[in-house]
Short mmCIF file of C-alpha atoms and ligand atoms in Angstrom, two decimals:
data_model
loop_
_atom_site.label_atom_id
_atom_site.label_comp_id
_atom_site.label_asym_id
_atom_site.label_seq_id
_atom_site.Cartn_x
_atom_site.Cartn_y
_atom_site.Cartn_z
CA MET A 1 18.64 -0.31 1.08
CA ASP A 2 21.20 -2.88 2.26
CA PRO A 3 22.84 -4.12 -0.98
CA SER A 4 23.35 -7.55 0.56
CA ILE A 5 19.58 -8.16 0.61
CA SER A 6 18.87 -10.49 -2.27
CA ALA A 7 16.09 -9.95 -4.78
CA THR A 8 14.16 -12.79 -3.15
CA LEU A 9 14.26 -11.19 0.29
CA ARG A 10 13.45 -7.80 -1.19
CA ARG A 11 10.05 -9.17 -2.23
CA PHE A 12 9.13 -9.22 1.46
CA LEU A 13 9.79 -5.50 1.83
CA LEU A 14 6.90 -3.03 1.83
CA THR A 15 8.92 0.14 1.43
CA GLY A 16 6.68 3.20 1.17
CA ARG A 17 3.41 1.28 0.89
CA VAL A 18 0.47 2.53 2.92
CA ALA A 19 -1.16 -0.06 5.16
CA VAL A 20 -4.27 -0.02 7.34
CA VAL A 21 -4.34 -2.39 10.31
CA THR A 22 -7.47 -2.73 12.45
CA GLY A 23 -7.36 -4.12 15.96
CA ALA A 24 -3.96 -2.51 16.37
CA SER A 25 -4.39 -1.37 19.97
CA SER A 26 -3.40 -4.80 21.32
CA GLY A 27 -2.48 -8.40 20.62
CA LEU A 28 -2.02 -9.66 17.07
CA GLY A 29 -3.03 -6.38 15.39
CA ALA A 30 -0.43 -4.34 17.31
CA GLU A 31 2.36 -6.78 16.41
CA LEU A 32 1.19 -6.93 12.80
CA ALA A 33 1.35 -3.13 12.60
CA ARG A 34 4.90 -3.19 13.99
CA ALA A 35 5.95 -5.90 11.54
CA LEU A 36 4.53 -4.08 8.50
CA ALA A 37 6.24 -0.87 9.62
CA ALA A 38 9.52 -2.74 10.13
CA ALA A 39 9.20 -3.94 6.53
CA GLY A 40 8.93 -0.32 5.41
CA ALA A 41 5.19 0.35 5.26
CA ARG A 42 3.53 3.53 6.50
CA VAL A 43 0.87 2.15 8.78
CA ALA A 44 -2.46 3.54 9.95
CA VAL A 45 -3.48 1.82 13.17
CA VAL A 46 -7.20 1.52 13.89
CA ALA A 47 -9.15 0.60 17.04
CA ARG A 48 -11.16 2.33 19.78
CA ARG A 49 -8.44 2.89 22.43
CA TYR A 50 -6.88 6.02 21.03
CA ASP A 51 -4.17 6.44 23.71
CA ARG A 52 -2.70 3.05 22.82
CA LEU A 53 -2.88 3.80 19.11
CA VAL A 54 -1.06 7.10 19.58
CA GLU A 55 1.72 5.37 21.51
CA LEU A 56 2.13 2.75 18.79
CA ALA A 57 1.88 5.28 15.96
CA ASP A 58 4.63 7.33 17.63
CA ASP A 59 6.84 4.24 17.78
CA ILE A 60 6.36 3.28 14.14
CA THR A 61 5.87 6.76 12.65
CA GLY A 62 2.34 5.81 11.70
CA LEU A 63 -1.11 7.31 11.96
CA ALA A 64 -3.56 6.66 14.82
CA VAL A 65 -7.20 6.43 13.72
CA ALA A 66 -9.80 5.99 16.46
CA CYS A 67 -12.81 4.06 15.24
CA ASP A 68 -15.54 1.93 16.73
CA LEU A 69 -15.94 -0.68 14.01
CA LEU A 70 -19.42 -1.45 15.30
CA ASP A 71 -20.51 1.98 14.08
CA PRO A 72 -20.93 1.91 10.28
CA ALA A 73 -20.60 5.70 10.02
CA GLN A 74 -17.22 5.62 11.77
CA VAL A 75 -16.06 2.72 9.59
CA ARG A 76 -16.73 4.77 6.47
CA GLU A 77 -14.44 7.57 7.73
CA VAL A 78 -11.33 5.38 8.15
CA VAL A 79 -10.04 4.93 4.60
CA PRO A 80 -10.69 8.51 3.38
CA ARG A 81 -8.75 9.79 6.39
CA VAL A 82 -5.83 7.40 5.76
CA ALA A 83 -5.77 8.28 2.06
CA ALA A 84 -5.75 12.01 2.87
CA GLU A 85 -3.00 11.79 5.51
CA LEU A 86 -0.75 8.92 4.38
CA GLY A 87 -1.70 8.24 0.77
CA ARG A 88 -3.63 5.52 -1.05
CA PRO A 89 -3.73 2.28 0.98
CA GLU A 90 -2.24 -0.75 -0.78
CA ILE A 91 -2.49 -3.08 2.20
CA LEU A 92 -5.45 -3.73 4.50
CA VAL A 93 -5.18 -6.06 7.47
CA ASN A 94 -8.48 -6.71 9.25
CA ALA A 95 -7.36 -7.98 12.64
CA ALA A 96 -10.03 -6.46 14.92
CA GLY A 97 -12.42 -9.01 16.31
CA ASP A 98 -14.23 -10.10 19.42
CA ILE A 99 -16.52 -12.71 20.95
CA PHE A 100 -19.79 -11.37 22.35
CA SER A 101 -21.37 -14.52 23.71
CA ARG A 102 -20.13 -17.61 25.52
CA GLU A 103 -23.63 -19.09 25.60
CA PRO A 104 -24.45 -22.44 24.00
CA ALA A 105 -25.74 -21.99 20.43
CA GLU A 106 -29.35 -22.62 21.41
CA ALA A 107 -29.21 -19.69 23.83
CA GLU A 108 -27.08 -17.14 21.96
CA PRO A 109 -28.86 -13.80 22.15
CA TYR A 110 -29.74 -12.16 18.82
CA GLU A 111 -27.87 -8.98 19.79
CA ALA A 112 -24.63 -10.94 20.32
CA MET A 113 -25.01 -12.61 16.91
CA ARG A 114 -25.60 -9.26 15.24
CA ARG A 115 -22.64 -7.55 16.90
CA THR A 116 -20.34 -10.49 16.18
CA LEU A 117 -21.15 -10.46 12.48
CA GLU A 118 -21.00 -6.65 12.32
CA LEU A 119 -17.50 -6.48 13.84
CA ASN A 120 -15.90 -9.69 12.55
CA LEU A 121 -17.37 -9.92 9.06
CA ILE A 122 -19.21 -6.80 7.88
CA ALA A 123 -16.60 -4.23 8.99
CA PRO A 124 -13.79 -6.12 7.15
CA PHE A 125 -16.03 -6.31 4.06
CA ARG A 126 -16.83 -2.59 4.16
CA LEU A 127 -13.19 -1.59 4.68
CA SER A 128 -12.33 -3.83 1.73
CA GLN A 129 -14.89 -1.94 -0.36
CA ASP A 130 -13.37 1.35 0.76
CA VAL A 131 -9.75 0.44 -0.11
CA PHE A 132 -10.81 -1.05 -3.45
CA PRO A 133 -10.74 2.19 -5.54
CA HIS A 134 -7.36 3.13 -4.08
CA MET A 135 -5.88 -0.27 -4.89
CA VAL A 136 -7.33 -0.07 -8.39
CA ALA A 137 -5.70 3.34 -8.83
CA VAL A 138 -2.33 2.08 -7.56
CA GLY A 139 -2.57 -1.06 -9.68
CA ARG A 140 -2.16 -3.59 -6.88
CA GLY A 141 -3.32 -4.38 -3.37
CA SER A 142 -3.26 -6.97 -0.64
CA ILE A 143 -6.11 -7.54 1.79
CA VAL A 144 -5.56 -9.93 4.68
CA HIS A 145 -8.35 -10.91 7.05
CA VAL A 146 -7.58 -12.46 10.43
CA SER A 147 -10.06 -15.23 11.10
CA SER A 148 -9.71 -18.19 13.50
CA ILE A 149 -9.47 -21.95 13.47
CA SER A 150 -12.81 -21.69 15.30
CA GLY A 151 -14.24 -21.18 11.84
CA ARG A 152 -12.99 -24.64 10.89
CA VAL A 153 -13.42 -26.82 13.94
CA GLY A 154 -15.62 -26.79 17.01
CA PHE A 155 -14.10 -26.66 20.50
CA PRO A 156 -15.92 -28.83 23.02
CA GLY A 157 -16.47 -26.75 26.15
CA PHE A 158 -16.02 -23.38 24.36
CA PRO A 159 -19.36 -22.50 22.76
CA GLN A 160 -18.93 -19.73 20.16
CA ALA A 161 -21.37 -20.32 17.32
CA SER A 162 -21.71 -16.83 15.88
CA TYR A 163 -17.98 -16.16 16.31
CA ALA A 164 -17.21 -19.36 14.37
CA ALA A 165 -19.72 -18.41 11.67
CA SER A 166 -18.25 -14.91 11.33
CA LYS A 167 -14.72 -16.29 11.02
CA GLN A 168 -15.62 -18.92 8.45
CA GLY A 169 -17.56 -16.17 6.66
CA LEU A 170 -14.25 -14.36 6.13
CA SER A 171 -12.95 -17.34 4.17
CA GLY A 172 -15.97 -17.24 1.87
CA LEU A 173 -15.59 -13.50 1.44
CA THR A 174 -11.91 -14.02 0.73
CA ALA A 175 -12.48 -16.47 -2.12
CA GLU A 176 -15.18 -14.32 -3.68
CA LEU A 177 -13.30 -10.99 -3.49
CA ALA A 178 -10.12 -12.69 -4.71
CA VAL A 179 -11.87 -13.83 -7.87
CA GLN A 180 -13.79 -10.59 -8.46
CA TRP A 181 -10.79 -8.33 -7.90
CA ALA A 182 -7.97 -10.40 -9.39
CA ARG A 183 -8.16 -8.44 -12.63
CA HIS A 184 -6.97 -5.39 -10.68
CA ALA A 185 -4.07 -7.34 -9.12
CA ILE A 186 -5.78 -7.07 -5.75
CA ARG A 187 -5.10 -10.18 -3.70
CA VAL A 188 -7.36 -11.22 -0.84
CA ASN A 189 -6.38 -13.84 1.73
CA THR A 190 -7.25 -14.88 5.25
CA VAL A 191 -4.95 -16.06 8.02
CA ALA A 192 -6.57 -18.26 10.65
CA PRO A 193 -4.78 -18.27 14.01
CA GLY A 194 -4.89 -21.09 16.49
CA PHE A 195 -4.14 -20.03 20.08
CA PHE A 196 -2.01 -16.97 20.84
CA ARG A 197 -2.09 -15.30 24.24
CA SER A 198 -3.68 -11.85 24.04
CA GLU A 199 -6.42 -9.84 25.76
CA ILE A 200 -9.14 -11.91 24.09
CA ASN A 201 -8.07 -15.09 25.93
CA ASP A 202 -5.77 -13.86 28.70
CA GLU A 203 -7.93 -15.26 31.51
CA LEU A 204 -7.84 -18.75 30.01
CA TYR A 205 -4.03 -18.78 30.06
CA ASP A 206 -4.07 -18.17 33.82
CA ASP A 207 -5.68 -21.59 34.21
CA GLU A 208 -3.13 -24.42 34.31
CA ARG A 209 -5.78 -26.90 33.10
CA PHE A 210 -6.24 -24.81 29.94
CA ARG A 211 -2.49 -24.66 29.29
CA THR A 212 -2.20 -28.41 29.74
CA TRP A 213 -5.13 -28.98 27.37
CA LEU A 214 -3.49 -26.64 24.87
CA ARG A 215 -0.14 -28.43 25.04
CA SER A 216 -1.69 -31.85 24.71
CA ASN A 217 -3.70 -30.84 21.62
CA THR A 218 -0.97 -28.92 19.77
CA PRO A 219 1.43 -31.06 17.72
CA LEU A 220 4.28 -28.53 17.67
CA PRO A 221 6.08 -28.68 20.99
CA SER A 222 6.51 -25.03 21.96
CA GLU A 223 3.87 -22.57 23.18
CA ALA A 224 3.11 -20.02 20.49
CA CYS A 225 4.09 -16.38 20.74
CA ILE A 226 2.58 -13.65 18.59
CA ASP A 227 5.78 -13.45 16.51
CA ASP A 228 4.93 -16.95 15.30
CA PHE A 229 1.81 -15.47 13.71
CA VAL A 230 3.00 -12.29 12.02
CA GLY A 231 5.22 -13.90 9.38
CA ALA A 232 2.28 -15.31 7.43
CA VAL A 233 0.61 -11.91 7.22
CA LEU A 234 3.85 -10.17 6.30
CA TRP A 235 4.37 -12.68 3.49
CA LEU A 236 0.82 -12.20 2.17
CA ALA A 237 1.04 -8.40 2.36
CA GLY A 238 3.86 -8.02 -0.14
CA ASP A 239 5.20 -9.20 -3.47
CA ALA A 240 6.61 -12.44 -2.03
CA ALA A 241 3.00 -13.70 -2.21
CA ARG A 242 2.00 -11.95 -5.42
CA TYR A 243 0.63 -15.18 -6.95
CA VAL A 244 -1.33 -16.16 -3.82
CA THR A 245 -4.97 -15.17 -3.56
CA GLY A 246 -8.27 -16.49 -2.24
CA GLN A 247 -6.59 -18.66 0.38
CA THR A 248 -7.07 -19.28 4.08
CA ILE A 249 -3.69 -19.98 5.68
CA VAL A 250 -3.84 -21.67 9.06
CA VAL A 251 -1.21 -20.81 11.69
CA ASP A 252 -2.00 -23.11 14.59
CA GLY A 253 0.99 -25.30 15.45
CA GLY A 254 -0.74 -28.19 13.70
CA TRP A 255 -3.94 -28.13 15.77
CA THR A 256 -6.27 -28.64 12.79
CA ALA A 257 -3.87 -31.09 11.11
CA ARG A 258 -4.63 -33.82 13.64
N1 NAP B 1 -5.37 -14.59 20.17
C1 NAP B 1 -5.87 -15.72 19.67
O1 NAP B 1 -5.58 -16.83 20.15
C2 NAP B 1 -6.81 -15.69 18.50
C3 NAP B 1 -7.23 -16.91 17.98
C4 NAP B 1 -8.08 -16.92 16.89
C5 NAP B 1 -8.47 -15.72 16.32
N2 NAP B 1 -8.04 -14.55 16.83
C6 NAP B 1 -8.46 -13.32 16.16
O2 NAP B 1 -7.35 -12.47 16.01
C7 NAP B 1 -7.79 -11.12 15.99
C8 NAP B 1 -6.95 -10.32 16.99
O3 NAP B 1 -7.26 -10.79 18.29
P1 NAP B 1 -6.25 -10.66 19.48
O4 NAP B 1 -5.93 -12.01 19.95
O5 NAP B 1 -5.16 -9.75 19.14
O6 NAP B 1 -7.22 -10.02 20.58
P2 NAP B 1 -7.19 -8.63 21.35
O7 NAP B 1 -5.85 -8.39 21.94
O8 NAP B 1 -8.38 -8.66 22.22
O9 NAP B 1 -7.39 -7.55 20.17
C9 NAP B 1 -8.63 -7.29 19.61
C10 NAP B 1 -8.52 -5.97 18.88
O10 NAP B 1 -9.77 -5.66 18.26
C11 NAP B 1 -10.11 -4.33 18.57
N3 NAP B 1 -11.55 -4.17 18.61
C12 NAP B 1 -12.45 -4.89 19.32
N4 NAP B 1 -13.67 -4.36 19.19
C13 NAP B 1 -13.54 -3.28 18.38
C14 NAP B 1 -14.44 -2.31 17.90
N5 NAP B 1 -15.74 -2.33 18.21
N6 NAP B 1 -13.97 -1.32 17.11
C15 NAP B 1 -12.65 -1.27 16.80
N7 NAP B 1 -11.75 -2.16 17.22
C16 NAP B 1 -12.19 -3.15 18.02
C17 NAP B 1 -9.50 -4.07 19.93
O11 NAP B 1 -9.25 -2.68 20.09
P3 NAP B 1 -10.07 -1.68 21.04
O12 NAP B 1 -10.59 -2.47 22.21
O13 NAP B 1 -9.07 -0.64 21.37
O14 NAP B 1 -11.17 -1.15 20.15
C18 NAP B 1 -8.18 -4.81 19.80
O15 NAP B 1 -7.22 -3.98 19.19
C19 NAP B 1 -9.28 -11.13 16.31
O16 NAP B 1 -10.00 -11.01 15.11
C20 NAP B 1 -9.50 -12.52 16.92
O17 NAP B 1 -10.81 -12.97 16.70
C21 NAP B 1 -7.22 -14.49 17.92
#
């Protein structure tokens, strides 16, 4: 290790720790996996698109784990596989998520509600259950859920009721798990992004009216890039945040501060 790195900076390093990152085939999850690996973690990357995961895993010397998080049986196979091939996970980042309905709340189909909650809330909960015994055995752990400011504020013109409910649900889950698992030194936090261009919203960014609306509603002057998001998760993953638990940290350029 570089001897010039001070003890304070060293607390951000994740040398040798095993991490699981869902949603790592694109967008925020892919960059989070790269950031954790750059900090020294051995990272298992999880999503459905296996070819992308293999490419990323090759780059970061990680492990590609194909999984449809809407299938509970597949979810249950993730952590045992990671533990067998990389070792006990100490870090779990639940970044996978999607929106299944753009209908107004009064018309949201039941199936969209069910799938939204299954992917955005239940899968993160079940993966948290699965890493729990490993974190207990290691004597520490950090779980970070990726939610959304949609869980905090409504967006006129962008109906997303079940998505918002699932994301705010992660904050409730976070506080509860943080309190239940604190005695094992397992920390649980959520990071709520504002707007970052990725596959989930790519089409919107092609519309100049959307970009203008975004600029006029975001207090910080520059358009966000995904690198502006990863620092908060990196901080929460390691010892630099070892006294932080149960929190929802918002990374939105000040959107919800207005
Ligand atoms: N970008 C933003 O502005 C923004 C804002 C607020 C919140 N968020 C949240 O941030 C997280 C990351 O989103 P993103 O912007 O990076 O979007 P993205 O590029 O669309 O990434 C979504 C990820 O979730 C995975 N995923 C979706 N359905 C899955 C399933 N059934 N099983 C396994 N993996 C699945 C996708 O992988 P596969 O398709 O390969 O399975 C992909 O890796 C999401 O939870 C999203 O709700 C994003």
